[in-house]
Amino acid sequence: MEGKTSASPAAAISEESTSLHLQEISRIPVCLHRLRGLLSTCREGWRAYYRQPIFLVGLGLAFLYTTVLGFDCITTGYAYTQGISGSLLSILMGVSAVAGLLGTVLFTKLRKACGLVNTGVISSVLHLVCLLLCLCSVFAPGSPMDLSMLNMGNASDVGGMTGGHQRHGYPLRGGSNQPLLPDRSSIHWTNNTVLFENAPAGTEPESYVSIILLFLGVITARVGLWSFDLTVTQLLQETICESERGVVNGVQSSMNYLMDLLHFIMVISAPQPQHFGILVIISILFIFTGHTMYFLYARKVKRKPRTNT
């Protein structure tokens, strides 16, 4: 009896460990099955997105997200390095918002007069023409672009305080409308201090022509950008069938965020103010590519024979 009672607990423990091991093994195929289902859902979503007749339109809209020509943290940081005060920058943001509202009014007028597809063409041309001012700002007086900076490694610039450059700190003054950056050096933010790599050289840039052209192009381009965005959104709603509309819009959102992530990678690759001109050129190339995709779609639509409705 003692042998049987001593053996039964050991057998029970063995059976319990075996069952736990089998459960862990059975969970692996379940996880793989769920992962395969997720990948299958993503694949079917991309296939549905690719099958749409306005595939080029959505892809072109996503390309417009790879840009530094907007009032985000990147452009505002660059504006501070060019001597633009916080109060003036706030006014420029307000003017940009008004320009965007004018774009919505322009969309409604153009759609009634020219049709939806032609409205997108006109908005694209208007957007690209206004961005030529941003392109001119890269080569205008006062532009800090220096191509020789590309030959220098960024490791010592971004690597922290251990690099070979000496950095200087300046406390931030609350409520001051003076330019935050006294020179064109690279900027490094801490909790209460702005750090620079070089000694301050002055409070004003050599010329304001470059920064004026930049923001003039960004603000005026808002009219065509908002009108084009409304055109694409309306095309997505009218062209896609209701059963696939949610899937296609989800893929479109993911494409927009992916291209937006790409523009942050661009800034990480070229973080200095002297590199901003190169980022502007790359942004215009992406925007031009996006609008070209829409032009191809519009050409394809116009070539189709019209059917009586």
mmCIF file of N, CA and C in Angstrom, residues 90-138:
data_model
loop_
_atom_site.group_PDB
_atom_site.id
_atom_site.type_symbol
_atom_site.label_atom_id
_atom_site.label_comp_id
_atom_site.label_asym_id
_atom_site.label_seq_id
_atom_site.Cartn_x
_atom_site.Cartn_y
_atom_site.Cartn_z
ATOM 1 N N SER A 90 2.925 82.401 -35.109
ATOM 2 C CA SER A 90 1.521 82.141 -34.798
ATOM 3 C C SER A 90 0.602 82.858 -35.782
ATOM 4 N N ILE A 91 0.956 84.083 -36.143
ATOM 5 C CA ILE A 91 0.159 84.819 -37.121
ATOM 6 C C ILE A 91 0.188 84.112 -38.475
ATOM 7 N N LEU A 92 1.368 83.609 -38.866
ATOM 8 C CA LEU A 92 1.488 82.899 -40.137
ATOM 9 C C LEU A 92 0.649 81.628 -40.141
ATOM 10 N N MET A 93 0.589 80.944 -39.014
ATOM 11 C CA MET A 93 -0.267 79.756 -38.919
ATOM 12 C C MET A 93 -1.734 80.110 -39.100
ATOM 13 N N GLY A 94 -2.151 81.239 -38.515
ATOM 14 C CA GLY A 94 -3.534 81.674 -38.688
ATOM 15 C C GLY A 94 -3.850 82.018 -40.130
ATOM 16 N N VAL A 95 -2.915 82.706 -40.790
ATOM 17 C CA VAL A 95 -3.115 83.034 -42.206
ATOM 18 C C VAL A 95 -3.174 81.764 -43.042
ATOM 19 N N SER A 96 -2.348 80.765 -42.684
ATOM 20 C CA SER A 96 -2.373 79.494 -43.401
ATOM 21 C C SER A 96 -3.719 78.793 -43.247
ATOM 22 N N ALA A 97 -4.309 78.864 -42.060
ATOM 23 C CA ALA A 97 -5.622 78.264 -41.852
ATOM 24 C C ALA A 97 -6.690 78.959 -42.700
ATOM 25 N N VAL A 98 -6.606 80.283 -42.808
ATOM 26 C CA VAL A 98 -7.554 81.017 -43.654
ATOM 27 C C VAL A 98 -7.382 80.617 -45.116
ATOM 28 N N ALA A 99 -6.117 80.429 -45.551
ATOM 29 C CA ALA A 99 -5.870 79.981 -46.921
ATOM 30 C C ALA A 99 -6.473 78.600 -47.169
ATOM 31 N N GLY A 100 -6.413 77.732 -46.172
ATOM 32 C CA GLY A 100 -7.034 76.427 -46.316
ATOM 33 C C GLY A 100 -8.546 76.512 -46.461
ATOM 34 N N LEU A 101 -9.161 77.425 -45.699
ATOM 35 C CA LEU A 101 -10.607 77.615 -45.840
ATOM 36 C C LEU A 101 -10.962 78.151 -47.217
ATOM 37 N N LEU A 102 -10.102 79.013 -47.772
ATOM 38 C CA LEU A 102 -10.332 79.479 -49.138
ATOM 39 C C LEU A 102 -10.257 78.323 -50.131
ATOM 40 N N GLY A 103 -9.417 77.327 -49.811
ATOM 41 C CA GLY A 103 -9.341 76.148 -50.667
ATOM 42 C C GLY A 103 -10.643 75.367 -50.684
ATOM 43 N N THR A 104 -11.336 75.298 -49.557
ATOM 44 C CA THR A 104 -12.628 74.605 -49.524
ATOM 45 C C THR A 104 -13.677 75.352 -50.359
ATOM 46 N N VAL A 105 -13.634 76.701 -50.290
ATOM 47 C CA VAL A 105 -14.558 77.491 -51.105
ATOM 48 C C VAL A 105 -14.241 77.308 -52.588
ATOM 49 N N LEU A 106 -12.941 77.287 -52.904
ATOM 50 C CA LEU A 106 -12.537 77.091 -54.297
ATOM 51 C C LEU A 106 -12.994 75.728 -54.818
ATOM 52 N N PHE A 107 -12.954 74.721 -53.959
ATOM 53 C CA PHE A 107 -13.379 73.379 -54.377
ATOM 54 C C PHE A 107 -14.842 73.364 -54.791
ATOM 55 N N THR A 108 -15.694 73.980 -54.000
ATOM 56 C CA THR A 108 -17.126 73.987 -54.323
ATOM 57 C C THR A 108 -17.401 74.760 -55.608
ATOM 58 N N LYS A 109 -16.708 75.876 -55.811
ATOM 59 C CA LYS A 109 -16.918 76.670 -57.023
ATOM 60 C C LYS A 109 -16.440 75.920 -58.258
ATOM 61 N N LEU A 110 -15.232 75.328 -58.161
ATOM 62 C CA LEU A 110 -14.673 74.641 -59.318
ATOM 63 C C LEU A 110 -15.460 73.387 -59.667
ATOM 64 N N ARG A 111 -15.984 72.694 -58.678
ATOM 65 C CA ARG A 111 -16.729 71.468 -58.973
ATOM 66 C C ARG A 111 -18.007 71.780 -59.736
ATOM 67 N N LYS A 112 -18.666 72.850 -59.378
ATOM 68 C CA LYS A 112 -19.879 73.211 -60.087
ATOM 69 C C LYS A 112 -19.584 73.664 -61.519
ATOM 70 N N ALA A 113 -18.434 74.305 -61.693
ATOM 71 C CA ALA A 113 -18.124 74.874 -62.998
ATOM 72 C C ALA A 113 -17.399 73.903 -63.924
ATOM 73 N N CYS A 114 -16.504 73.070 -63.357
ATOM 74 C CA CYS A 114 -15.612 72.248 -64.192
ATOM 75 C C CYS A 114 -15.787 70.749 -63.990
ATOM 76 N N GLY A 115 -16.461 70.321 -62.954
ATOM 77 C CA GLY A 115 -16.552 68.895 -62.680
ATOM 78 C C GLY A 115 -15.511 68.457 -61.657
ATOM 79 N N LEU A 116 -15.689 67.265 -61.108
ATOM 80 C CA LEU A 116 -14.847 66.807 -60.014
ATOM 81 C C LEU A 116 -13.422 66.501 -60.469
ATOM 82 N N VAL A 117 -13.278 65.788 -61.579
ATOM 83 C CA VAL A 117 -11.943 65.410 -62.040
ATOM 84 C C VAL A 117 -11.136 66.630 -62.455
ATOM 85 N N ASN A 118 -11.755 67.549 -63.184
ATOM 86 C CA ASN A 118 -11.061 68.772 -63.599
ATOM 87 C C ASN A 118 -10.720 69.661 -62.411
ATOM 88 N N THR A 119 -11.524 69.599 -61.367
ATOM 89 C CA THR A 119 -11.210 70.348 -60.152
ATOM 90 C C THR A 119 -9.905 69.867 -59.542
ATOM 91 N N GLY A 120 -9.694 68.548 -59.545
ATOM 92 C CA GLY A 120 -8.438 68.014 -59.045
ATOM 93 C C GLY A 120 -7.248 68.443 -59.881
ATOM 94 N N VAL A 121 -7.431 68.517 -61.198
ATOM 95 C CA VAL A 121 -6.342 68.950 -62.075
ATOM 96 C C VAL A 121 -5.974 70.408 -61.797
ATOM 97 N N ILE A 122 -6.980 71.259 -61.712
ATOM 98 C CA ILE A 122 -6.725 72.679 -61.446
ATOM 99 C C ILE A 122 -6.087 72.867 -60.071
ATOM 100 N N SER A 123 -6.572 72.135 -59.080
ATOM 101 C CA SER A 123 -6.004 72.244 -57.736
ATOM 102 C C SER A 123 -4.558 71.770 -57.711
ATOM 103 N N SER A 124 -4.253 70.717 -58.443
ATOM 104 C CA SER A 124 -2.882 70.213 -58.495
ATOM 105 C C SER A 124 -1.940 71.235 -59.115
ATOM 106 N N VAL A 125 -2.379 71.835 -60.225
ATOM 107 C CA VAL A 125 -1.544 72.850 -60.883
ATOM 108 C C VAL A 125 -1.328 74.044 -59.966
ATOM 109 N N LEU A 126 -2.375 74.481 -59.288
ATOM 110 C CA LEU A 126 -2.258 75.607 -58.362
ATOM 111 C C LEU A 126 -1.300 75.282 -57.223
ATOM 112 N N HIS A 127 -1.390 74.067 -56.718
ATOM 113 C CA HIS A 127 -0.505 73.644 -55.640
ATOM 114 C C HIS A 127 0.955 73.651 -56.083
ATOM 115 N N LEU A 128 1.224 73.107 -57.252
ATOM 116 C CA LEU A 128 2.603 73.029 -57.737
ATOM 117 C C LEU A 128 3.172 74.411 -58.060
ATOM 118 N N VAL A 129 2.349 75.289 -58.628
ATOM 119 C CA VAL A 129 2.830 76.633 -58.954
ATOM 120 C C VAL A 129 3.221 77.391 -57.694
ATOM 121 N N CYS A 130 2.417 77.279 -56.651
ATOM 122 C CA CYS A 130 2.736 77.966 -55.392
ATOM 123 C C CYS A 130 4.000 77.397 -54.741
ATOM 124 N N LEU A 131 4.223 76.108 -54.906
ATOM 125 C CA LEU A 131 5.410 75.496 -54.319
ATOM 126 C C LEU A 131 6.690 75.918 -55.029
ATOM 127 N N LEU A 132 6.578 76.515 -56.216
ATOM 128 C CA LEU A 132 7.778 77.036 -56.878
ATOM 129 C C LEU A 132 8.419 78.145 -56.057
ATOM 130 N N LEU A 133 7.622 78.855 -55.264
ATOM 131 C CA LEU A 133 8.188 79.863 -54.359
ATOM 132 C C LEU A 133 9.078 79.213 -53.317
ATOM 133 N N CYS A 134 8.665 78.047 -52.818
ATOM 134 C CA CYS A 134 9.501 77.325 -51.849
ATOM 135 C C CYS A 134 10.799 76.855 -52.489
ATOM 136 N N LEU A 135 10.704 76.442 -53.743
ATOM 137 C CA LEU A 135 11.914 76.024 -54.447
ATOM 138 C C LEU A 135 12.861 77.196 -54.654
ATOM 139 N N CYS A 136 12.314 78.363 -54.962
ATOM 140 C CA CYS A 136 13.156 79.556 -55.118
ATOM 141 C C CYS A 136 13.796 79.960 -53.793
ATOM 142 N N SER A 137 13.122 79.698 -52.680
ATOM 143 C CA SER A 137 13.680 80.078 -51.377
ATOM 144 C C SER A 137 14.952 79.316 -51.050
ATOM 145 N N VAL A 138 15.115 78.130 -51.622
ATOM 146 C CA VAL A 138 16.318 77.343 -51.357
ATOM 147 C C VAL A 138 17.558 78.048 -51.864
#
